[in-house]
């Protein structure tokens, strides 16, 4: 029975992660001012706008942060966690569930950036077409994180700024997300 629950939990995680990726991409694309003419940007806009347009009437952007996309991504993490608790037959505490889903969202964004920076670093080592829509999108998302360190950590021909940013992201997962998730789990389970 545990194997079946693990399989269902994995499928729930996969489904909600895929949908959350669209809304996180929308959030980050607007925050980083990604080129709207990029076909991937248009794809993300086209498929998130029907959900976000009504919410944005009530919850407008704050500076360059799309609060509606942030809310939807957080709600997706909340529903995912609630479904996973329901699979286990556990009724979690609301406060713990809210905090746990916030930790999940922060962790999701940090892992998302880790993957983007890793892919960006790999493509910089090979002769990839920098005008490809995927690479343009990745560069637009990664550049705001790398820009403060770019050129300052160069040894020979190697720029170590992506490494430093990736280390900072992993430390944020350890020092911020893990305690939040631990507190949220404790609160959700009534401990």
Coordinates of C-alpha atoms in Angstrom, one line a residue:
X1 CA 0.0 0.0 0.0
X2 CA 2.9 2.4 0.7
X3 CA 4.2 2.0 -2.8
X4 CA 0.8 3.0 -4.2
X5 CA 0.7 6.1 -2.0
X6 CA 4.2 7.0 -3.0
X7 CA 3.2 6.7 -6.7
X8 CA 0.1 8.9 -6.2
X9 CA 2.2 11.4 -4.2
X10 CA 4.8 11.5 -7.0
X11 CA 2.1 12.1 -9.6
X12 CA 0.5 14.9 -7.6
X13 CA 3.9 16.5 -7.1
X14 CA 4.6 16.2 -10.9
X15 CA 1.2 17.6 -12.0
X16 CA 1.2 20.5 -9.6
X17 CA 4.9 21.2 -10.2
X18 CA 4.3 21.4 -14.0
X19 CA 1.4 23.9 -13.5
X20 CA 3.3 25.9 -10.9
X21 CA 6.3 26.1 -13.3
X22 CA 4.1 28.2 -15.7
X23 CA 3.1 30.6 -13.0
X24 CA 6.6 30.9 -11.6
X25 CA 7.9 31.5 -15.1
X26 CA 5.3 34.2 -15.5
X27 CA 6.2 35.8 -12.2
X28 CA 10.0 35.7 -12.9
X29 CA 9.6 36.8 -16.5
X30 CA 7.8 39.9 -15.5
X31 CA 10.2 40.6 -12.6
X32 CA 13.2 40.2 -14.9
X33 CA 11.6 42.0 -17.9
X34 CA 12.0 39.1 -20.2
X35 CA 11.5 39.9 -23.9
X36 CA 7.8 39.4 -24.7
X37 CA 8.6 38.7 -28.4
X38 CA 10.2 35.4 -27.3
X39 CA 7.9 32.6 -28.3
X40 CA 8.3 30.9 -24.9
X41 CA 7.3 34.2 -23.2
X42 CA 4.2 34.3 -25.4
X43 CA 3.4 30.7 -24.6
X44 CA 3.6 31.3 -20.8
X45 CA 1.5 34.5 -21.1
X46 CA -1.1 32.8 -23.3
X47 CA -1.7 29.9 -20.9
X48 CA -1.5 31.8 -17.6
X49 CA -3.4 34.9 -18.6
X50 CA -6.9 33.4 -18.4
X51 CA -6.3 32.5 -14.8
X52 CA -4.4 35.7 -13.8
X53 CA -6.5 38.3 -15.6
X54 CA -9.5 38.2 -13.2
X55 CA -7.2 37.9 -10.1
X56 CA -5.1 40.9 -11.3
X57 CA -8.3 43.1 -11.1
X58 CA -8.3 42.5 -7.4
X59 CA -4.6 42.1 -6.8
X60 CA -2.6 44.3 -9.1
X61 CA 1.2 44.2 -9.6
X62 CA 3.4 45.6 -6.9
X63 CA 6.3 47.2 -8.7
X64 CA 7.5 44.5 -11.1
X65 CA 6.1 41.6 -9.0
X66 CA 3.0 39.9 -10.4
X67 CA 1.2 39.3 -7.1
X68 CA -1.6 37.3 -8.9
X69 CA 1.0 34.8 -10.3
X70 CA 2.6 34.6 -6.9
X71 CA -0.7 33.9 -5.2
X72 CA -1.7 31.2 -7.8
X73 CA 1.7 29.5 -7.5
X74 CA 1.4 29.5 -3.7
X75 CA -2.2 28.1 -3.9
X76 CA -1.0 25.3 -6.2
X77 CA 1.6 24.4 -3.6
X78 CA -1.1 24.6 -0.9
X79 CA -3.5 22.3 -2.8
X80 CA -0.6 19.9 -3.5
X81 CA 0.3 19.6 0.2
X82 CA -3.4 19.2 1.2
X83 CA -3.8 16.4 -1.3
X84 CA -0.7 14.7 -0.1
X85 CA -1.9 14.9 3.5
X86 CA -5.3 13.6 2.4
X87 CA -3.6 10.6 0.8
X88 CA -2.0 9.8 4.1
X89 CA -5.4 10.3 5.9
X90 CA -4.0 13.2 8.0
X91 CA -6.0 16.4 8.7
X92 CA -3.2 19.0 9.0
X93 CA -3.4 22.2 11.0
X94 CA -4.2 25.2 8.7
X95 CA -1.3 27.4 9.9
X96 CA 1.2 24.6 9.4
X97 CA -0.2 23.9 6.0
X98 CA 0.0 27.5 5.0
X99 CA 3.6 27.8 6.2
X100 CA 4.6 24.4 4.6
X101 CA 3.2 25.5 1.2
X102 CA 5.1 28.8 1.5
X103 CA 8.3 26.8 2.2
X104 CA 7.5 24.6 -0.8
X105 CA 7.1 27.6 -3.1
X106 CA 10.3 29.2 -2.0
X107 CA 12.1 25.9 -2.4
X108 CA 10.6 25.5 -5.8
X109 CA 11.8 28.9 -7.0
X110 CA 15.3 28.2 -5.5
X111 CA 15.6 24.8 -7.3
X112 CA 14.2 26.4 -10.5
X113 CA 17.0 28.9 -10.4
X114 CA 19.6 26.3 -9.6
X115 CA 18.6 24.4 -12.7
X116 CA 18.5 27.5 -14.8
X117 CA 22.0 28.6 -13.8
X118 CA 23.3 25.1 -14.3
X119 CA 21.9 24.9 -17.8
X120 CA 23.1 28.4 -18.6
X121 CA 26.6 27.5 -17.4
X122 CA 26.6 24.3 -19.5
X123 CA 25.5 26.2 -22.6
X124 CA 28.2 28.8 -22.1
X125 CA 30.8 26.0 -22.3
X126 CA 29.5 24.7 -25.6
X127 CA 28.9 26.6 -28.8
X128 CA 25.2 26.9 -28.5
X129 CA 23.1 29.3 -30.5
X130 CA 22.5 32.2 -28.1
X131 CA 19.6 33.4 -30.2
X132 CA 17.5 30.3 -29.5
X133 CA 14.3 31.2 -27.7
X134 CA 15.1 28.9 -24.7
X135 CA 18.6 30.2 -24.2
X136 CA 17.4 33.8 -24.5
X137 CA 14.7 33.2 -21.9
X138 CA 17.2 31.5 -19.6
X139 CA 19.8 34.3 -20.0
X140 CA 17.1 36.9 -19.2
X141 CA 16.1 35.1 -16.1
X142 CA 19.6 34.4 -14.9
X143 CA 21.3 37.7 -15.6
X144 CA 19.8 39.6 -12.7
X145 CA 21.3 37.2 -10.3
X146 CA 24.7 37.0 -12.0
X147 CA 25.1 40.6 -12.9
X148 CA 26.4 41.9 -9.5
X149 CA 29.2 39.3 -9.5
X150 CA 30.0 39.1 -13.3
X151 CA 33.6 39.8 -14.0
X152 CA 34.6 40.0 -10.3
X153 CA 35.3 36.3 -9.8
X154 CA 37.2 35.5 -13.0
X155 CA 40.3 33.3 -12.7
X156 CA 42.1 32.8 -16.1
X157 CA 39.3 32.2 -18.6
X158 CA 36.8 30.9 -16.0
X159 CA 34.1 33.0 -14.4
X160 CA 33.1 31.6 -11.0
X161 CA 30.1 33.8 -10.5
X162 CA 27.6 31.1 -11.4
X163 CA 29.2 28.8 -8.8
X164 CA 28.9 31.5 -6.1
X165 CA 25.3 32.2 -6.9
X166 CA 24.5 28.4 -6.9
X167 CA 26.2 28.0 -3.5
X168 CA 24.1 31.0 -2.2
X169 CA 20.9 29.3 -3.5
X170 CA 21.8 26.0 -1.8
X171 CA 22.6 27.8 1.4
X172 CA 19.2 29.6 1.2
X173 CA 17.5 26.2 0.9
X174 CA 19.4 24.9 4.0
X175 CA 19.1 28.0 6.1
X176 CA 15.7 29.4 5.1
X177 CA 13.6 26.7 3.5
X178 CA 14.5 23.8 5.7
X179 CA 13.6 25.6 9.0
X180 CA 10.4 26.9 7.5
X181 CA 9.4 23.5 6.2
X182 CA 10.3 21.9 9.6
X183 CA 8.2 24.5 11.5
X184 CA 5.3 24.1 9.0
X185 CA 5.4 20.3 9.4
X186 CA 5.4 20.5 13.1
X187 CA 2.5 22.9 13.1
X188 CA 0.6 20.9 10.5
X189 CA 0.9 17.7 12.5
X190 CA 0.0 19.4 15.7
X191 CA 3.3 19.0 17.4

